[in-house]
Coordinates of C-alpha atoms in Angstrom, one line a residue:
M15 CA -21.7 -11.3 -20.4
K16 CA -21.4 -7.6 -19.7
T17 CA -21.6 -5.3 -22.8
L18 CA -18.1 -4.0 -23.4
K19 CA -16.1 -2.5 -26.1
L20 CA -12.5 -3.6 -26.5
I21 CA -9.5 -1.5 -27.4
A22 CA -6.6 -3.6 -28.7
L23 CA -3.3 -2.3 -27.5
V24 CA -0.4 -3.8 -29.5
A25 CA 2.8 -2.9 -27.7
L26 CA 6.1 -2.9 -29.6
A27 CA 9.4 -3.0 -27.7
F28 CA 12.1 -1.7 -30.1
T29 CA 14.9 -3.6 -28.4
F30 CA 16.6 -6.9 -28.3
S31 CA 15.2 -9.3 -25.7
R32 CA 17.3 -10.1 -22.7
C33 CA 15.8 -13.5 -22.6
K34 CA 18.8 -15.8 -22.1
T35 CA 18.0 -18.8 -24.3
P36 CA 20.4 -20.8 -26.5
T37 CA 18.4 -20.0 -29.6
Q38 CA 18.5 -16.2 -29.3
V39 CA 19.9 -14.6 -32.4
T40 CA 21.9 -11.4 -31.9
N41 CA 21.5 -8.8 -34.7
S42 CA 24.1 -6.1 -34.6
S43 CA 22.3 -4.0 -37.3
E44 CA 19.3 -1.7 -36.8
P45 CA 16.3 -3.7 -35.7
S46 CA 13.8 -4.4 -38.4
M47 CA 10.2 -3.6 -37.4
L48 CA 8.6 -5.3 -40.4
E49 CA 8.6 -8.7 -38.7
V50 CA 7.2 -7.2 -35.6
Q51 CA 4.5 -5.4 -37.4
Q52 CA 3.5 -8.6 -39.2
I53 CA 3.3 -10.7 -36.1
L54 CA 1.2 -8.1 -34.3
L55 CA -1.2 -7.7 -37.1
A56 CA -1.6 -11.4 -37.4
T57 CA -2.0 -11.8 -33.6
N58 CA -4.6 -9.1 -33.5
A59 CA -6.6 -10.8 -36.3
K60 CA -6.4 -14.1 -34.5
F61 CA -7.5 -12.6 -31.2
L62 CA -10.6 -11.2 -32.9
Q63 CA -11.4 -14.5 -34.4
Y64 CA -11.1 -16.3 -31.0
A65 CA -13.1 -13.6 -29.3
D66 CA -15.9 -14.4 -31.7
T67 CA -15.7 -18.1 -31.1
T68 CA -15.6 -17.7 -27.3
N69 CA -18.6 -15.4 -27.2
G70 CA -16.3 -12.5 -26.3
N71 CA -14.6 -14.1 -23.3
P72 CA -11.3 -12.1 -23.1
W73 CA -9.4 -14.7 -21.0
Q74 CA -10.2 -17.6 -23.3
A75 CA -9.4 -15.5 -26.3
I76 CA -6.1 -14.5 -24.9
M77 CA -5.1 -18.1 -24.0
L78 CA -6.1 -19.5 -27.4
T79 CA -4.3 -16.7 -29.2
T80 CA -1.2 -17.3 -27.0
N81 CA -1.1 -20.9 -28.1
W82 CA -1.5 -19.9 -31.7
V83 CA 1.4 -17.4 -31.4
K84 CA 3.6 -20.1 -29.9
S85 CA 3.1 -22.2 -33.1
Q86 CA 4.5 -19.6 -35.4
L87 CA 7.8 -20.4 -37.0
N88 CA 9.5 -17.1 -36.2
V89 CA 8.3 -17.0 -32.5
Q90 CA 10.7 -18.2 -29.8
S91 CA 8.3 -17.8 -26.9
A92 CA 4.9 -16.3 -25.9
E93 CA 3.5 -15.8 -22.5
A94 CA 0.0 -14.6 -21.4
L95 CA -0.5 -12.5 -18.3
D96 CA -4.0 -12.3 -16.9
S97 CA -6.6 -11.7 -19.6
T98 CA -4.8 -8.5 -20.8
Y99 CA -1.8 -9.1 -22.9
I100 CA 0.7 -11.5 -24.5
N101 CA 4.5 -11.1 -24.2
I102 CA 6.1 -12.3 -27.5
V103 CA 9.9 -13.0 -28.1
L104 CA 10.8 -13.5 -31.7
K105 CA 13.6 -15.7 -32.8
S106 CA 15.3 -12.6 -34.2
G107 CA 15.8 -11.4 -30.7
L108 CA 13.1 -8.7 -30.7
M109 CA 10.4 -8.5 -28.0
T110 CA 6.9 -7.2 -28.5
T111 CA 3.6 -7.3 -26.7
F112 CA 0.0 -7.7 -27.7
S113 CA -2.6 -6.2 -25.3
F114 CA -6.2 -5.0 -25.2
D115 CA -8.1 -2.7 -22.9
Q116 CA -11.8 -3.0 -22.1
V117 CA -14.0 0.1 -22.4
D118 CA -17.6 0.8 -21.6
D119 CA -20.4 2.2 -23.8
S120 CA -19.1 5.7 -23.4
G121 CA -15.7 4.8 -24.6
R122 CA -13.9 5.1 -21.3
S123 CA -11.7 2.3 -19.9
I124 CA -13.2 -0.1 -17.4
F125 CA -9.8 -0.6 -15.9
K126 CA -8.2 2.7 -14.9
G127 CA -10.9 4.8 -16.6
G128 CA -14.5 3.7 -16.6
G129 CA -17.0 1.2 -15.1
K130 CA -19.5 1.4 -12.3
D131 CA -19.2 3.6 -9.3
I132 CA -17.6 2.1 -6.1
P133 CA -19.3 3.6 -3.0
G134 CA -17.4 4.4 0.1
A135 CA -13.9 4.4 -1.5
H136 CA -13.2 8.1 -1.0
V137 CA -13.1 9.1 2.6
S138 CA -11.1 12.0 4.1
V139 CA -9.1 10.7 7.0
S140 CA -7.5 12.5 9.9
G141 CA -4.0 11.8 11.4
S142 CA -1.0 13.6 12.7
H143 CA 2.0 15.5 11.6
S144 CA 5.2 13.7 11.0
K145 CA 8.8 14.2 12.1
N146 CA 9.8 14.8 8.5
T147 CA 8.4 17.3 6.1
I148 CA 7.8 17.0 2.4
T149 CA 9.6 20.3 1.7
N150 CA 9.1 20.4 -2.1
K151 CA 5.7 22.0 -2.7
K152 CA 5.6 21.2 -6.5
V153 CA 2.9 18.8 -7.4
L154 CA 2.6 17.1 -10.8
I155 CA -0.6 15.4 -12.1
Y156 CA 0.5 13.4 -15.1
S157 CA -2.8 12.4 -16.7
A158 CA -1.7 10.7 -19.8
G159 CA -4.9 8.7 -20.4
N160 CA -7.3 11.5 -19.6
Q161 CA -9.4 10.9 -22.8
D162 CA -9.7 7.3 -21.8
F163 CA -10.5 7.8 -18.1
Y164 CA -12.4 11.0 -17.5
K165 CA -15.6 12.9 -18.5
N166 CA -15.2 16.5 -19.6
N167 CA -13.0 18.3 -17.0
E168 CA -13.4 15.6 -14.3
I169 CA -9.6 15.6 -13.6
Q170 CA -10.0 19.2 -12.5
S171 CA -11.4 18.1 -9.2
L172 CA -8.1 16.4 -8.3
Y173 CA -6.2 19.5 -9.3
N174 CA -8.5 21.7 -7.2
I175 CA -7.8 19.6 -4.0
F176 CA -4.1 20.5 -4.3
K177 CA -4.5 24.0 -5.6
S178 CA -7.1 25.1 -2.9
S179 CA -5.1 23.8 0.0
S180 CA -3.5 26.1 2.6
L181 CA 0.0 24.9 1.6
G182 CA 0.5 27.2 -1.4
L183 CA 1.4 24.3 -3.6
D184 CA 2.7 24.8 -7.1
V185 CA 0.5 22.4 -9.1
T186 CA 1.1 21.3 -12.7
L187 CA -1.7 19.4 -14.5
L188 CA -0.6 17.7 -17.7
I189 CA -3.3 16.1 -19.9
D190 CA -2.9 13.6 -22.8
E191 CA -0.3 14.9 -25.3
Q192 CA 1.1 17.3 -22.7
C193 CA 2.4 14.2 -20.9
T194 CA 5.5 13.6 -22.9
P195 CA 7.8 10.7 -22.1
E196 CA 10.6 13.2 -21.7
M197 CA 8.6 14.7 -18.8
V198 CA 9.3 11.6 -16.8
D199 CA 13.0 12.6 -16.6
H200 CA 11.8 15.5 -14.4
F201 CA 9.7 13.6 -11.9
G202 CA 12.4 14.2 -9.3
D203 CA 11.8 17.9 -9.5
Y204 CA 8.5 17.4 -7.8
G205 CA 7.6 16.6 -4.2
L206 CA 4.5 14.6 -5.3
V207 CA 3.7 13.0 -8.6
I208 CA 0.3 11.4 -9.4
L209 CA 1.0 9.1 -12.4
D210 CA -2.5 8.7 -13.8
T211 CA -2.4 6.5 -16.8
H212 CA -2.5 3.0 -18.3
G213 CA 0.2 0.6 -17.1
N214 CA 1.7 -2.9 -17.5
P215 CA 4.2 -4.6 -15.2
E216 CA 7.1 -2.9 -17.0
T217 CA 5.6 0.0 -18.9
F218 CA 3.2 3.0 -18.5
M219 CA 1.6 5.1 -21.1
S220 CA 2.7 8.6 -22.0
G221 CA 0.4 11.0 -23.9
I222 CA 2.4 10.9 -27.2
I223 CA 0.6 9.5 -30.3
I224 CA 2.4 8.7 -33.5
E225 CA 0.3 8.3 -36.7
I226 CA 1.3 5.1 -38.6
D227 CA 0.0 3.6 -41.8
T228 CA -0.8 0.0 -41.1
T229 CA 0.0 -0.9 -44.7
T230 CA 3.7 0.2 -44.2
K231 CA 6.0 -2.4 -45.8
T232 CA 9.5 -1.4 -44.6
T233 CA 11.3 -0.5 -41.4
E234 CA 12.6 2.7 -43.1
Q235 CA 9.0 3.9 -43.7
I236 CA 8.2 3.5 -40.0
K237 CA 11.4 5.2 -39.0
Q238 CA 10.8 8.2 -41.2
A239 CA 7.2 8.6 -39.8
I240 CA 8.5 8.6 -36.3
L241 CA 11.4 11.0 -37.0
K242 CA 9.0 13.4 -38.8
Q243 CA 6.5 13.5 -35.9
Q244 CA 8.6 13.1 -32.8
G245 CA 12.3 13.6 -33.6
Q246 CA 15.5 11.7 -33.2
V247 CA 15.7 11.5 -29.4
L248 CA 12.4 9.7 -29.1
Y249 CA 13.2 7.4 -31.9
D250 CA 16.6 6.5 -30.4
R251 CA 14.9 5.7 -27.1
L252 CA 12.4 3.4 -28.9
L253 CA 15.4 1.5 -30.4
T254 CA 16.9 1.0 -26.9
G255 CA 13.6 -0.2 -25.4
D256 CA 13.4 2.9 -23.0
Y257 CA 10.2 3.8 -24.8
I258 CA 7.7 1.3 -26.3
C259 CA 5.1 1.9 -29.0
V260 CA 1.4 0.8 -28.8
F261 CA -1.0 0.2 -31.7
I262 CA -4.6 0.9 -30.8
S263 CA -7.8 -0.3 -32.6
K264 CA -11.4 -0.1 -31.3
I265 CA -13.8 -3.0 -31.3
N266 CA -17.5 -3.0 -30.4
N267 CA -18.6 -6.5 -29.4
K268 CA -22.2 -5.6 -29.7
I269 CA -21.7 -6.4 -33.4
P270 CA -21.9 -10.2 -33.7
N271 CA -18.8 -10.5 -35.8
W272 CA -16.0 -8.7 -33.9
Q273 CA -14.0 -8.3 -37.1
K274 CA -16.6 -5.8 -38.3
R275 CA -14.8 -3.2 -36.3
Q276 CA -15.6 0.5 -36.2
G277 CA -12.9 3.1 -36.6
L278 CA -9.6 1.2 -36.8
A279 CA -7.1 3.6 -35.4
S280 CA -3.8 3.8 -37.3
V281 CA -1.8 5.3 -34.5
M282 CA 0.9 4.3 -32.0
R283 CA 1.0 5.4 -28.4
V284 CA 4.4 5.8 -26.7
F285 CA 4.9 4.0 -23.4
V286 CA 7.8 4.5 -21.0
S287 CA 9.5 1.3 -19.8
T288 CA 11.2 0.5 -16.5
K289 CA 14.4 0.3 -18.5
H290 CA 14.2 4.0 -18.8
I291 CA 13.2 4.5 -15.2
D292 CA 16.3 2.5 -14.2
K293 CA 18.5 5.1 -15.9
L294 CA 17.0 8.1 -14.1
P295 CA 18.8 9.7 -11.1
E296 CA 17.6 9.0 -7.6
M297 CA 14.6 11.0 -6.3
P298 CA 15.0 11.2 -2.5
G299 CA 12.6 14.1 -2.1
T300 CA 9.7 12.7 -4.2
V301 CA 6.5 10.8 -3.5
I302 CA 4.9 9.0 -6.5
F303 CA 1.5 7.4 -6.7
G304 CA 1.4 4.9 -9.6
S305 CA -2.4 5.2 -10.3
M306 CA -2.4 2.6 -13.0
C307 CA -2.8 -1.1 -13.7
Y308 CA 0.1 -3.3 -12.5
S309 CA 1.7 -0.4 -10.6
G310 CA 2.6 -2.6 -7.6
Y311 CA 4.3 -5.3 -9.7
Q312 CA 7.5 -6.6 -7.9
T313 CA 7.7 -10.2 -9.4
I314 CA 10.7 -10.9 -11.6
L315 CA 9.8 -10.5 -15.3
P316 CA 11.0 -13.1 -17.9
N317 CA 11.7 -10.4 -20.5
G318 CA 14.5 -8.9 -18.4
Y319 CA 12.8 -5.6 -17.5
T320 CA 12.6 -4.5 -13.9
P321 CA 9.1 -4.7 -12.4
M322 CA 7.4 -1.4 -12.0
N323 CA 7.2 -1.2 -8.2
T324 CA 10.8 -2.3 -7.9
S325 CA 12.0 0.2 -10.5
W326 CA 10.4 3.2 -8.8
M327 CA 11.6 2.1 -5.3
N328 CA 15.1 1.8 -6.6
K329 CA 15.0 5.5 -7.2
K330 CA 15.1 6.0 -3.4
L331 CA 11.7 7.8 -3.3
I332 CA 10.3 9.0 -0.1
S333 CA 7.3 6.8 -0.7
Y334 CA 5.6 4.9 -3.6
Y335 CA 1.9 4.1 -3.7
S336 CA 0.6 1.4 -6.0
F337 CA -2.0 -1.4 -6.3
A338 CA -0.5 -4.8 -5.3
F339 CA -1.2 -8.3 -4.1
N340 CA 0.4 -9.7 -1.0
N341 CA 2.6 -11.9 -3.1
G342 CA 4.3 -9.0 -4.9
S343 CA 2.4 -9.2 -8.1
S344 CA -0.4 -6.9 -9.4
T345 CA -3.1 -6.8 -12.0
T346 CA -5.6 -4.5 -13.7
V347 CA -7.3 -2.0 -11.3
N348 CA -10.8 -0.7 -11.7
A349 CA -10.5 2.9 -12.9
V350 CA -13.2 4.4 -10.6
F351 CA -11.6 2.8 -7.6
A352 CA -8.2 4.2 -8.7
K353 CA -9.6 7.7 -9.2
K354 CA -11.2 7.6 -5.8
M355 CA -7.9 6.6 -4.3
E356 CA -6.3 9.6 -6.0
D357 CA -8.8 11.9 -4.3
S358 CA -8.5 10.2 -0.9
L359 CA -4.7 10.4 -1.0
A360 CA -4.9 14.1 -2.0
D361 CA -7.3 15.0 0.8
A362 CA -5.3 13.1 3.4
F363 CA -2.0 14.7 2.3
V364 CA -3.1 18.4 2.0
I365 CA -6.2 18.8 4.0
D366 CA -5.6 16.4 7.0
F367 CA -1.8 16.6 6.8
D368 CA -1.5 12.9 7.4
S369 CA 1.8 11.1 7.2
T370 CA 3.0 8.8 4.4
K371 CA 2.2 5.9 6.8
I372 CA -1.5 6.5 6.8
V373 CA -2.6 8.6 3.9
H374 CA -3.7 5.5 2.0
F375 CA -5.6 4.0 5.0
K376 CA -9.2 3.8 5.8
P377 CA -10.5 6.2 8.6
D378 CA -9.4 3.6 11.2
H379 CA -5.8 4.3 10.2
K380 CA -5.1 0.6 10.4
S381 CA -6.6 -1.1 7.3
E382 CA -5.9 -0.6 3.6
Y383 CA -8.4 -0.1 0.8
S384 CA -8.7 -2.9 -1.8
D385 CA -10.3 -2.9 -5.2
P386 CA -13.8 -4.4 -4.6
T387 CA -14.1 -5.5 -8.3
V388 CA -11.2 -8.0 -8.0
A389 CA -12.7 -11.4 -7.5
G390 CA -11.5 -14.1 -5.1
S391 CA -9.8 -14.0 -1.7
N392 CA -6.6 -12.4 -2.9
N393 CA -7.2 -8.7 -2.5
L394 CA -5.6 -6.1 -4.7
W395 CA -4.5 -3.6 -2.1
F396 CA -3.9 0.2 -2.3
R397 CA -0.5 -0.1 -0.8
H398 CA 2.4 2.0 0.5
F399 CA 6.1 1.4 0.0
G400 CA 9.0 3.4 1.5
A401 CA 9.3 5.8 4.4
D402 CA 6.2 6.3 6.6
D403 CA 7.1 9.4 8.6
Y404 CA 6.7 12.2 6.1
S405 CA 3.9 14.7 5.7
Y406 CA 3.2 18.2 4.4
S407 CA 3.0 20.9 7.0
N408 CA 1.5 24.3 6.9
C409 CA 2.9 25.0 10.4
D410 CA 5.1 28.0 10.6
T411 CA 7.8 28.1 13.3
E412 CA 6.7 31.5 14.6
F413 CA 4.3 34.3 13.9
T414 CA 4.1 38.0 14.8
D415 CA 1.1 39.6 16.6
S416 CA 0.4 42.6 14.4
R417 CA -1.1 44.5 17.4
D418 CA 2.1 44.9 19.3
G419 CA 4.8 43.3 17.2
K420 CA 5.5 40.5 19.7
K421 CA 6.7 37.2 18.2
Y422 CA 5.5 33.7 19.3
K423 CA 6.7 30.2 18.6
V424 CA 4.2 27.8 17.0
V425 CA 3.8 24.1 17.1
C426 CA 1.6 21.7 15.1
I427 CA 0.1 18.8 17.1
G428 CA -2.2 16.5 15.2
N429 CA -4.4 18.8 13.0
Q430 CA -4.1 21.7 15.4
T431 CA -1.7 24.6 15.4
W432 CA -1.0 26.0 18.8
M433 CA 1.0 28.9 20.2
A434 CA 4.0 27.3 21.8
E435 CA 4.2 30.2 24.3
N436 CA 1.7 31.9 26.5
L437 CA 0.1 35.1 25.3
R438 CA 1.8 38.3 26.4
Y439 CA -0.6 40.9 25.0
D440 CA -1.1 43.9 27.3
A441 CA -4.8 44.0 27.8
P442 CA -6.6 46.1 30.4
G443 CA -6.7 44.2 33.7
S444 CA -3.9 41.7 32.8
V445 CA -1.1 41.3 35.3
C446 CA 2.4 39.9 35.5
Y447 CA 3.1 37.3 38.3
N448 CA 4.2 39.2 41.5
D449 CA 3.7 42.4 39.4
D450 CA 7.2 41.7 37.9
A451 CA 7.5 42.5 34.2
A452 CA 10.2 39.9 33.9
N453 CA 7.7 37.2 34.7
C454 CA 5.6 38.3 31.8
D455 CA 8.5 37.8 29.5
I456 CA 9.0 34.3 30.8
Y457 CA 5.5 33.0 31.5
G458 CA 3.2 35.4 29.7
K459 CA 0.5 37.5 31.2
L460 CA -2.3 36.4 33.5
Y461 CA -5.9 37.3 32.5
N462 CA -9.3 36.9 34.0
W463 CA -12.0 35.1 32.0
N464 CA -13.9 38.2 31.0
T465 CA -10.8 39.7 29.5
V466 CA -9.8 36.6 27.4
M467 CA -13.3 36.2 26.1
A468 CA -13.5 39.9 25.1
G469 CA -17.2 40.0 25.5
A470 CA -18.0 36.8 23.6
S471 CA -20.4 34.2 24.9
A472 CA -19.2 30.8 26.3
S473 CA -18.7 28.1 23.6
T474 CA -18.4 24.3 23.8
S475 CA -18.0 24.0 20.0
S476 CA -14.9 22.8 18.1
P477 CA -13.7 25.1 16.9
S478 CA -14.9 27.5 19.5
G479 CA -15.6 30.4 17.2
V480 CA -14.4 32.8 19.9
K481 CA -11.5 35.1 18.9
G482 CA -11.4 36.7 22.3
I483 CA -8.1 38.3 23.1
C484 CA -6.2 36.3 20.6
P485 CA -4.4 37.8 17.5
K486 CA -6.0 37.9 14.1
G487 CA -6.3 34.4 12.6
W488 CA -6.2 32.8 16.0
H489 CA -8.9 31.9 18.6
L490 CA -9.4 30.9 22.2
P491 CA -9.9 27.1 22.4
S492 CA -12.9 25.4 23.9
Q493 CA -12.7 22.5 26.3
A494 CA -13.4 20.2 23.3
E495 CA -10.4 21.6 21.5
W496 CA -8.2 21.0 24.6
N497 CA -9.6 17.4 24.7
T498 CA -8.5 17.0 21.1
L499 CA -5.0 18.0 22.1
F500 CA -5.0 15.5 24.9
D501 CA -6.2 12.7 22.6
N502 CA -3.4 13.5 20.1
L503 CA -0.9 13.1 22.9
G504 CA -2.1 9.8 24.2
G505 CA -5.0 10.8 26.4
P506 CA -5.2 12.9 29.6
S507 CA -3.1 10.6 31.6
L508 CA -0.1 11.1 29.3
A509 CA -0.7 14.5 27.8
G510 CA 0.7 16.5 30.7
G511 CA 4.2 15.0 30.4
A512 CA 4.2 15.5 26.6
M513 CA 3.1 19.2 27.1
R514 CA 5.5 20.2 29.9
S515 CA 8.9 21.7 29.1
T516 CA 11.9 20.1 30.8
S517 CA 13.3 23.5 31.8
A518 CA 14.5 24.3 35.3
L519 CA 11.5 26.6 35.7
W520 CA 9.6 23.6 36.9
Q521 CA 10.4 22.7 40.4
A522 CA 11.6 19.1 41.0
P523 CA 10.5 16.4 40.3
N524 CA 8.6 17.5 37.1
T525 CA 7.6 13.9 36.9
G526 CA 7.4 12.4 33.3
A527 CA 8.0 15.6 31.5
T528 CA 9.3 15.2 27.9
N529 CA 7.9 18.1 26.0
S530 CA 7.7 15.6 23.1
S531 CA 4.8 17.6 21.7
G532 CA 6.7 20.9 21.6
F533 CA 3.9 22.6 23.5
S534 CA 6.5 23.8 26.0
A535 CA 4.2 24.4 29.0
E536 CA 5.8 26.5 31.7
P537 CA 4.5 26.8 35.3
G538 CA 3.2 30.4 35.2
G539 CA 1.0 30.1 38.4
L540 CA -2.2 31.8 39.3
Y541 CA -3.6 35.1 40.6
Y542 CA -6.7 34.5 42.7
F543 CA -8.9 35.9 45.4
A544 CA -8.0 34.1 48.6
N545 CA -10.2 33.3 51.6
T546 CA -8.4 36.0 53.5
G547 CA -10.1 38.6 51.3
V548 CA -7.0 39.6 49.4
W549 CA -5.6 38.8 46.0
K550 CA -2.7 36.4 46.0
Y551 CA -0.1 35.0 43.5
T552 CA 0.5 31.3 43.9
A553 CA 2.0 28.1 42.4
I554 CA 4.7 29.6 40.0
G555 CA 7.1 26.9 39.3
Q556 CA 4.5 24.2 40.2
L557 CA 1.3 24.7 38.1
A558 CA 0.3 25.9 34.7
F559 CA -3.3 27.1 34.0
W560 CA -5.0 28.1 30.8
W561 CA -8.5 29.4 30.1
T562 CA -11.1 27.7 27.8
T563 CA -14.2 29.2 26.3
S564 CA -16.5 26.7 28.0
Q565 CA -18.7 26.9 31.0
S566 CA -19.1 24.1 33.5
T567 CA -22.6 22.6 33.8
S568 CA -21.7 20.7 37.0
A569 CA -22.9 21.5 40.5
N570 CA -20.0 24.0 40.6
P571 CA -20.7 26.2 37.6
G572 CA -18.2 28.5 36.1
P573 CA -15.5 28.8 33.4
T574 CA -13.4 25.7 32.8
Y575 CA -9.7 25.6 32.5
T576 CA -6.8 23.3 31.8
K577 CA -4.3 22.7 34.5
V578 CA -0.9 20.9 34.3
T579 CA 1.1 20.1 37.4
G580 CA 4.7 18.7 37.6
T581 CA 4.1 16.5 40.6
D582 CA 1.5 14.0 39.6
T583 CA 3.0 11.6 37.1
G584 CA 2.3 13.8 34.1
I585 CA -1.5 13.9 34.4
S586 CA -3.3 16.8 32.6
N587 CA -6.3 17.9 34.7
I588 CA -9.5 19.7 33.7
G589 CA -10.6 22.3 36.2
F590 CA -14.3 23.3 36.6
G591 CA -16.1 26.2 38.2
A592 CA -13.3 28.8 38.3
S593 CA -14.1 32.3 39.3
Q594 CA -14.3 34.6 36.3
Q595 CA -12.1 37.0 38.3
E596 CA -9.2 34.5 38.7
H597 CA -6.2 35.3 36.5
M598 CA -4.6 32.5 34.3
N599 CA -2.5 32.2 31.3
C600 CA -3.8 32.1 27.7
R601 CA -2.9 29.9 24.8
C602 CA -4.4 30.6 21.4
L603 CA -5.2 28.1 18.6
K604 CA -4.9 28.9 14.9
D605 CA -8.2 29.2 13.0

């Protein structure tokens, strides 16, 4: 057996059970917590006893304890879930829960907090921009179990991913007692919420702790303790079942007799229930990741509470991420795996700008991660629910060239940000088609290769590293970067149609043009040195040419270029061995 410590979590639901049985007793007076306290203390003692007799086997101890609870005269029903907790309905109509949490030798939770490392779980992926943008740039990291999950300032790494992104996010990190249950009422104020805590199918832990004397004999004494420390609002929500309290005690099973416990903690933790989530307004602009045990639970619960996954999705979120089985249930999730999924999701959202459809996927963008510590063939998946076509975007619609004040439209395609117009910067040696300034306004200027390179050496790298004639913060793309553009648009055989505008500037037939990419290619033509020994303008309305930073290594050496034609079924062609003196258009790529 692995060496573990156990933290017993005894959850109290201060509400009448909705369990519809003929024997339920309805009490119209204020619920008495004395009976609840007694059954929980007795259940805890019995669990420790059975844990000793079963050599510390949590599942056997839970099942034996459940059978014992069922035999008690004041208990209407008791149900075990996994090896984690027991739901108890008393004949008085009150519902309560006994639960425990395994921790390692350092005191951190094995599930959602500790355990051995899981290699390969965190991988930054790369995808594409979406049609819809997550416009709210406020991010909340609600780390209610930080002291259980993390070493020192480990949570800071997740915060830094968001804070250091190019998006200019407004990031709030709440740790432990800063994670008040009232803060949950404001989740809809954020575009993204990482709910990093302990969880059950119908509750998750806030950071609020209430000191409680385990020798308390009356409900009034418990009430006054809560009112003094947390006030009337929290107490009222405890009575309605919106919030639930949790007793915690530490047990070290290295000691032969488990009842020789170290540091019995006389505190209650406050959990938020789905009953409270159900009362919150809809959150149509928010993405939530329930990084906690049982976060993907959708199966109907016998205690009348809405399952966690269902409750959040009923808020009309953009998307909800959780840990779920294929059958709609969930279980405990390994904490290291959960933390790695937080990092992976953060990287994919704000570094790769992936869509909600694929931010949780492996690099193949097709398969989901699963918790490798969950035994058996039924995988516990890191899963997405909700809309799949949203992403953050740092793509401005336009920018201004500080050198001459000219404005350019911008388009994001994949992870690249392109000018959506040809460069019009008036560099020495540049020309307008047919020497007509009006053509420069429409198609941009035509430049030779030496001019666009601005003295830089050829480059095949991605990014090219060549600023060339481009504005500050932009660079001239290499052939590899053009190839990336083509790949993002379905490959060279399809990219031309996706790049070409549908304007009348293209002479018929402009085959397959959709401009679905927003690249808005226009047929600016070419200025070249003809065989007749004179310079000629050609192909306006028919062809578009753009320089790259790369040199051809073929039998026909020279600078390479990209050419798009409107007459060949939308194929995007790569040109080799151009003369450095030919004049073509220029598109710049954002650094």
